[in-house]
Tab-separated table of C-alpha atoms and ligand atoms in Angstrom:
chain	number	residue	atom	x	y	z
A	1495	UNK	CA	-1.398	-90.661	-113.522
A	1496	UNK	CA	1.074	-93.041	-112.013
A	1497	UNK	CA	4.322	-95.061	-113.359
A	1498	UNK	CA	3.486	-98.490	-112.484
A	1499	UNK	CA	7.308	-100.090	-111.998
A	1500	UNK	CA	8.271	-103.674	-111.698
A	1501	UNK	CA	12.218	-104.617	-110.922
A	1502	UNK	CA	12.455	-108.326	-111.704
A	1503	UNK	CA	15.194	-110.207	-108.718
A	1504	UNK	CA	15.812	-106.705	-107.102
A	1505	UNK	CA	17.770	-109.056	-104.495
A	1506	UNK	CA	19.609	-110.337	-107.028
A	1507	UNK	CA	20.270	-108.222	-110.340
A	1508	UNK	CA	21.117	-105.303	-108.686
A	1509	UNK	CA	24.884	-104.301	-108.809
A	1510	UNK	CA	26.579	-101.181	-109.424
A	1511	UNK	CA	24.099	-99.279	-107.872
A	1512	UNK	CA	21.392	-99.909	-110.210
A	1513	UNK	CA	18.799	-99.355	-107.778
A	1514	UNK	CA	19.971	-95.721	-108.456
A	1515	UNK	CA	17.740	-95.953	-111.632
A	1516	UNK	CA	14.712	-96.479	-109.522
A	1517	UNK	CA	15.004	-94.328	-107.580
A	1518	UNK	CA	15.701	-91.389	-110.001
A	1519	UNK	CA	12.300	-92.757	-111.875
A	1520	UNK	CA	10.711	-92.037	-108.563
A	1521	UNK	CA	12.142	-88.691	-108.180
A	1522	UNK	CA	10.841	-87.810	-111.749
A	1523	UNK	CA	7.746	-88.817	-111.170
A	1524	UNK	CA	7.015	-87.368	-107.661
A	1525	UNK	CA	8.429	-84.057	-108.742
A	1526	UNK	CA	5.624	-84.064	-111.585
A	1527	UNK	CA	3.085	-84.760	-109.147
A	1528	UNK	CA	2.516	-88.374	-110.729
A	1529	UNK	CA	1.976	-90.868	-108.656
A	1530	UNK	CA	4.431	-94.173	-108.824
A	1531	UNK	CA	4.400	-97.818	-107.540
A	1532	UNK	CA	7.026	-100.119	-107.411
A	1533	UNK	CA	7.234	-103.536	-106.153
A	1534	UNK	CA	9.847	-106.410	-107.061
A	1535	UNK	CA	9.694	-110.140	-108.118
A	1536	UNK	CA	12.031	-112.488	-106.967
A	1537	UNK	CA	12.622	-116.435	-107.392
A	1538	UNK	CA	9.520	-118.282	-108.254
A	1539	UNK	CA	6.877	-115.387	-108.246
A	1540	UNK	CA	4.549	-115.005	-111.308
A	1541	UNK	CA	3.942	-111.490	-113.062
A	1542	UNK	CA	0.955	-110.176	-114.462
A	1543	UNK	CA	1.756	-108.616	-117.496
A	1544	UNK	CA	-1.144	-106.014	-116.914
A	1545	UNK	CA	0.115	-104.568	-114.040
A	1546	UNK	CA	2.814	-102.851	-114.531
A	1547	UNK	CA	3.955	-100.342	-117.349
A	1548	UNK	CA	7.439	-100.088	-117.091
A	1549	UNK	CA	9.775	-103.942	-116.244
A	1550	UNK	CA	13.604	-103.250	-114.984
A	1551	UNK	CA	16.221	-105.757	-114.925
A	1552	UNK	CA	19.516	-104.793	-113.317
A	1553	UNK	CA	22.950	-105.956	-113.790
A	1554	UNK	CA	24.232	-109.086	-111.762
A	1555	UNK	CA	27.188	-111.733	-111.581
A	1556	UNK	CA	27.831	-114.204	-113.241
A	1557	UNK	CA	26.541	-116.607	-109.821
A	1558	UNK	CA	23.190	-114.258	-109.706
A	1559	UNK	CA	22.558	-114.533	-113.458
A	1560	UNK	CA	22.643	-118.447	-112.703
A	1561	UNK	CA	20.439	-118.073	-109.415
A	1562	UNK	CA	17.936	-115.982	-111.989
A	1563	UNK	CA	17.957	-117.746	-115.468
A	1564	UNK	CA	16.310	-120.673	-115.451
A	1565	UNK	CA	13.144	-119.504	-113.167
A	1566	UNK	CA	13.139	-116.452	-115.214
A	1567	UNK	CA	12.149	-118.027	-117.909
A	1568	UNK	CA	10.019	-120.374	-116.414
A	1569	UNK	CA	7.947	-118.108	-114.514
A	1570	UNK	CA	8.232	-114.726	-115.904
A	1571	UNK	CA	9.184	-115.114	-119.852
A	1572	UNK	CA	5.546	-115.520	-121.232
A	1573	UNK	CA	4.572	-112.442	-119.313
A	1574	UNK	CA	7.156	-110.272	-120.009
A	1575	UNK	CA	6.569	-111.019	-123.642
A	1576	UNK	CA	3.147	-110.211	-123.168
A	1577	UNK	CA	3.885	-107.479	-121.403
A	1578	UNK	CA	6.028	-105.844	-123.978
A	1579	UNK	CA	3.751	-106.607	-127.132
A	1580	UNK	CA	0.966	-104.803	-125.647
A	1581	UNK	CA	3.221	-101.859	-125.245
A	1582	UNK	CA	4.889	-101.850	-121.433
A	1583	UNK	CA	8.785	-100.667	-121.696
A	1584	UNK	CA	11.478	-102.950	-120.452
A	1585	UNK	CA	15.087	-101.566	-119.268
A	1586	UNK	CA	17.670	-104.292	-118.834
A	1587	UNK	CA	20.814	-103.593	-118.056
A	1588	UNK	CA	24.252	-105.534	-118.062
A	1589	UNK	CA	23.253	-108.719	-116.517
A	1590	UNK	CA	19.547	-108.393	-117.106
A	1591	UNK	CA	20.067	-107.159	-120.399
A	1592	UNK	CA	22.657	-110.516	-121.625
A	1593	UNK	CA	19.716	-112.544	-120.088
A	1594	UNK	CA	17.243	-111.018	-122.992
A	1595	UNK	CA	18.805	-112.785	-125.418
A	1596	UNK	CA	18.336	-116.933	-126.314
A	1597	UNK	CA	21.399	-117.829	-123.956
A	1598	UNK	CA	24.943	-116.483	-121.826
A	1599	UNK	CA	27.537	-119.629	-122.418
A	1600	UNK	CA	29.942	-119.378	-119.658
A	1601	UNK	CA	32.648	-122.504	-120.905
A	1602	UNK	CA	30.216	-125.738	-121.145
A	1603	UNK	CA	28.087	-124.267	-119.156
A	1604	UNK	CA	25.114	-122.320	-120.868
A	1605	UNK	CA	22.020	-120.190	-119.449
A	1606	UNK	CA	19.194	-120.044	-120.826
A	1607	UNK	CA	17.907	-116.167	-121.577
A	1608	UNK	CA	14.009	-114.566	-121.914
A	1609	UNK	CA	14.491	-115.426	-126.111
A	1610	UNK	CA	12.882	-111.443	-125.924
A	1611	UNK	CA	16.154	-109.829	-128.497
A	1612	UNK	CA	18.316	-111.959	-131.180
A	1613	UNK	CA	21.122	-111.989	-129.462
A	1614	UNK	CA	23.663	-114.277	-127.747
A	1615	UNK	CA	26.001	-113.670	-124.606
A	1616	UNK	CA	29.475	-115.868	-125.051
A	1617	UNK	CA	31.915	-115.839	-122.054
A	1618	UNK	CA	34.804	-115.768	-124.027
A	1619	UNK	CA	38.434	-115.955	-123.144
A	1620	UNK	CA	39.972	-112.709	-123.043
A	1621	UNK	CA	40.028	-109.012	-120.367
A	1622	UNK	CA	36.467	-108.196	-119.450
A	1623	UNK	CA	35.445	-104.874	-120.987
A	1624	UNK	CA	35.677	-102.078	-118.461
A	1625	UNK	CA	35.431	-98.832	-118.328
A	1626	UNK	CA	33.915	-95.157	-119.247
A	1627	UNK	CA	31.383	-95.561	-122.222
A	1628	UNK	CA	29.530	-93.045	-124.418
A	1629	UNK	CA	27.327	-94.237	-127.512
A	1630	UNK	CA	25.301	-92.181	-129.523
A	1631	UNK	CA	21.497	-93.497	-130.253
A	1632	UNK	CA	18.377	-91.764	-131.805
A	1633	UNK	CA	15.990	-93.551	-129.353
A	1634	UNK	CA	13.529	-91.030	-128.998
A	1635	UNK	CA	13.951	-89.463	-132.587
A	1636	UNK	CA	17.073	-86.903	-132.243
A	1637	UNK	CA	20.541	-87.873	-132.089
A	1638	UNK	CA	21.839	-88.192	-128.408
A	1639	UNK	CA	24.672	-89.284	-126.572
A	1640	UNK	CA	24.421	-91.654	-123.332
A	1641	UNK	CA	26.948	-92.079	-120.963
A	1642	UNK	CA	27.860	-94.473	-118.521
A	1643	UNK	CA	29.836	-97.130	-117.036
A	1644	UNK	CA	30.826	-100.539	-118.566
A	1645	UNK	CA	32.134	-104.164	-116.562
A	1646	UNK	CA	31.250	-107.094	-118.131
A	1647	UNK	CA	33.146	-110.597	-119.374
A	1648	UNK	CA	30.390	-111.937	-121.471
A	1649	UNK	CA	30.414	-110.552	-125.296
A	1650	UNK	CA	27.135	-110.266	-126.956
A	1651	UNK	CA	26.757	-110.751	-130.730
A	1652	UNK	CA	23.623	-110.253	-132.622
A	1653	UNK	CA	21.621	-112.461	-134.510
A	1654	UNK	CA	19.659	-110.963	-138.023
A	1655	UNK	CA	16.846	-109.421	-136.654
A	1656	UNK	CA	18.501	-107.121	-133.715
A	1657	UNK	CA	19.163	-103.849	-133.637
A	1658	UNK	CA	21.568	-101.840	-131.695
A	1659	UNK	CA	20.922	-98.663	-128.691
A	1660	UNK	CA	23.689	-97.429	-130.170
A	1661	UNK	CA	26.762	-96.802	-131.779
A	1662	UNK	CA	29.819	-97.180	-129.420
A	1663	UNK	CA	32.023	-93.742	-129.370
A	1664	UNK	CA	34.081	-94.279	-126.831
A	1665	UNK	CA	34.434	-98.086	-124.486
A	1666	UNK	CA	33.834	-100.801	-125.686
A	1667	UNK	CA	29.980	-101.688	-126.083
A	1668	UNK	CA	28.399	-105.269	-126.950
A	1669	UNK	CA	31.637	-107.423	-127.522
A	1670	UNK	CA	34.390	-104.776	-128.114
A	1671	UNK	CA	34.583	-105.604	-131.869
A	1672	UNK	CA	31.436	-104.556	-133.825
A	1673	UNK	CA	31.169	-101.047	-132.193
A	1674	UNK	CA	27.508	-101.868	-131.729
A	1675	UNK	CA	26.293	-101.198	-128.063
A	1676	UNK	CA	23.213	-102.170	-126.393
A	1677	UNK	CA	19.603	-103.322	-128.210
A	1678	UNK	CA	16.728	-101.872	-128.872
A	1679	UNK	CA	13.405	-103.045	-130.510
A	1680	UNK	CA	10.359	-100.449	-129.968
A	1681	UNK	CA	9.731	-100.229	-126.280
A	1682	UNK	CA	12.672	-102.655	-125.099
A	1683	UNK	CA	16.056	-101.595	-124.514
A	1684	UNK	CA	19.016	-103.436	-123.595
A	1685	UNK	CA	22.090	-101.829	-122.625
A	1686	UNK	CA	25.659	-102.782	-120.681
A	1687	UNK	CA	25.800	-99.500	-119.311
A	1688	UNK	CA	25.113	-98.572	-115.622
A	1689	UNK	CA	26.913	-96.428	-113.196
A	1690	UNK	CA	23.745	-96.192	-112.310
A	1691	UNK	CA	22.564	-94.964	-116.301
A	1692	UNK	CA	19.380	-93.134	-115.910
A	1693	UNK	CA	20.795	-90.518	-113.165
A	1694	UNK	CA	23.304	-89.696	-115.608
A	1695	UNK	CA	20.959	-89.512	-118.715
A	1696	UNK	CA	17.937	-88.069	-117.650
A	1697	UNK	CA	16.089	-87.974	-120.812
A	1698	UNK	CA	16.478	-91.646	-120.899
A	1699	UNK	CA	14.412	-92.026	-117.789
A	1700	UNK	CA	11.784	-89.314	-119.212
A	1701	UNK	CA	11.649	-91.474	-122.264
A	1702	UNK	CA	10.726	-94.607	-120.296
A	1703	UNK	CA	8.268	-93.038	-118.375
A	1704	UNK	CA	6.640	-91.422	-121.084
A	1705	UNK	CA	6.420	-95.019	-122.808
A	1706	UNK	CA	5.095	-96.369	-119.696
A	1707	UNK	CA	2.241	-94.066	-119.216
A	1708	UNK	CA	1.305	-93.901	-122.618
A	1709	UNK	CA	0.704	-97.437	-122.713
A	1710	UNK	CA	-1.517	-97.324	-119.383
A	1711	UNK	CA	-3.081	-94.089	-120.360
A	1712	UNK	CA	-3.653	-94.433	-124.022
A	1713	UNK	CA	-1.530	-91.421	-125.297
A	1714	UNK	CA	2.192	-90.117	-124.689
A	1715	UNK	CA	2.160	-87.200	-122.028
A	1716	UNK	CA	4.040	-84.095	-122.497
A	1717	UNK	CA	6.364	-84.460	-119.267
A	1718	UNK	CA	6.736	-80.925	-117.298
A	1719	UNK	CA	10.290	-79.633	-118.129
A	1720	UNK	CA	12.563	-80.060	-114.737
A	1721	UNK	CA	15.335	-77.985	-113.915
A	1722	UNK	CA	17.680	-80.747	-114.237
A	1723	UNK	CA	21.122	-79.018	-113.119
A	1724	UNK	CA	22.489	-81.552	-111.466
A	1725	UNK	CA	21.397	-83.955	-113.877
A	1726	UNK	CA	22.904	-82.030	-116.556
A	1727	UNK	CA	26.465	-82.219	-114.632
A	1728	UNK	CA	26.236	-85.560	-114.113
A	1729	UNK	CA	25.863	-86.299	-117.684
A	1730	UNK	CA	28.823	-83.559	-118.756
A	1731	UNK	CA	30.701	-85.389	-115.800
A	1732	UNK	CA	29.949	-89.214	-117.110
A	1733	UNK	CA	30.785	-87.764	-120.328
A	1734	UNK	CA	34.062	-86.436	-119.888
A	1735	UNK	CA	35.230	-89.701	-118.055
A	1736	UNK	CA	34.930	-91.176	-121.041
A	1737	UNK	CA	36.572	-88.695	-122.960
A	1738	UNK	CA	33.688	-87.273	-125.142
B	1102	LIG	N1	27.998	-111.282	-115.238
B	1102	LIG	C1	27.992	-110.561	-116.477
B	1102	LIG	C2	29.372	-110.427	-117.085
B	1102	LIG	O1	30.337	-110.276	-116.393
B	1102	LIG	C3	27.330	-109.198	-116.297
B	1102	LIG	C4	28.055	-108.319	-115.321
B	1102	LIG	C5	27.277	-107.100	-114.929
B	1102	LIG	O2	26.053	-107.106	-114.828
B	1102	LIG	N2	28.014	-106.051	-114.665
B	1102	LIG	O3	29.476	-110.455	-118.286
C-alpha cells in the first residue's frame, strides 16, 4: 500500500511549521512499512484528482492567501471537488482551511475561496485570536480532544449546511463567539489549529491515512498500533498549554 499525498502551494501555505504534518504522515507510514509519495502544486499547475488520496493545505498570510486564491480556484477547484466526492481526504488548515469556504473579505477587498464548505472568512476589526486551543470532536466515532495552536485575524462564520470539527473548550476556535471550531463534512476537514496539529494528535493523522487508503484500496485498513510515547507527550503537553 502507499499514502499518495498532495500539499497544494507548499511554497506558499506553509507557516507555523505545517510541513511538520507531512512529515509525521511520512513517519507513520514508513514505520508501517507502507509506502508514501508526496509531491506539491504550486501557482498555475493542474491536479489530477485521481492521483492522489490524501490533499493538504497549510496555513498562510494574509499576502500568500492572495498570491494563492484566485489560481486556486481556477486551476485546482474542479479537481479538488472531484477529488473529494470520490472519496480522497482533504486537511486544510488556518489559511488553507478559510480558503475552503465561498470567500476571506479583508476590508473591500475580498478573495475568492474553493466554494468546497459553507462558510465565510470576514477580516473583521478587532485582536486576532491567538493562542493554546483544545476542542473536542467525534471525527472518527469516539469522543476526542485535539490540541493545538491558534493565530488568525479572519473570523469564520458558517452558512446552513456546515458543520463544525469541533466544539471549542478552551481558545477561541472559528470567530471567538459561536464556540464552534473548525469544519468537517465526511472526508474534509477544516481546522485553525496548527502548531504543527497532526504531531500533536496522532490519531488525527492515522485517521487521514486510513481515509486515504481506503479510498485507493477499496476498504479501511486496520493501521498497526505504534508505540506512540512521544506522541502521547506531545499531546498531554499541547494539552496542558491550553489548560485542559
Ligand atoms: N491569514 C489568515 C488570518 O490571519 C490565516 C493565518 C494563518 O494561517 N495562521 O486570518
Amino acid at each position: 500500500m502507499e499514502l499518495r499525498v498532495l500539499s497544494l502551494y507548499p511554497e506558499q501555505m506553509n507557516i507555523y511549521a505545517d510541513r511538520g504534518n507531512i512529515l509525521f504522515l511520512q513517519r507513520r507510514c514508513e514505520w508501517r512499512g507502507i509506502g508514501f509519495a508526496w509531491q506539491g502544486a504550486g501557482p498555475g499547475e493542474s491536479v489530477d484528482p485521481g492521483e492522489h488520496d490524501l490533499f493538504y493545505v497549510g496555513g498562510g498570510q494574509d499576502r500568500d492567501q492572495r498570491v494563492v486564491a484566485a489560481d486556486m480556484v481556477e486551476t485546482k477547484r474542479a479537481a479538488l471537488a472531484a477529488a473529494v466526492a470520490d472519496g480522497a481526504a482533504l486537511l486544510a488548515v488556518c489559511g488553507g482551511y478559510q480558503l475552503l469556504g465561498e470567500s476571506y473579505q479583508l476590508g473591500a477587498e475580498t478573495l475568492p475561496g474553493l466554494g468546497l464548505a459553507d462558510l465565510r472568512t470576514i477580516r473583521e476589526e478587532g485582536p486576532r485570536l491567538i493562542g493554546n486551543v483544545a476542542i473536542e470532536t467525534e471525527l472518527d466515532g469516539e469522543p476526542r480532544v485535539l490540541a493545538g495552536f491558534e493565530n488568525h485575524g479572519g473570523r469564520t462564520y458558517f452558512g446552513p449546511a456546515a458543520r463544525p470539527l469541533g466544539r471549542v473548550v478552551k481558545g477561541h476556535g472559528n470567530n471567538g463567539t459561536d464556540g464552534l471550531e473548525g469544519v468537517w463534512r465526511d472526508n474534509l476537514i477544516g481546522t485553525y489549529l496548527h502548531g504543527p496539529l497532526l504531531p500533536k494528535n496522532a490519531w488525527l493523522a492515522d485517521h487521514l491515512i486510513k481515509l486515504a487508503l481506503e479510498r485507493r484500496y477499496g476498504r479501511r485498513p486496520d493501521l498497526e498500533p505504534l508505540p506512540d510515547e512521544l506522541e502521547r507527550a506531545a499531546h498531554a503537553s499541547a494539552r496542558a498549554a491550553a489548560g485542559v
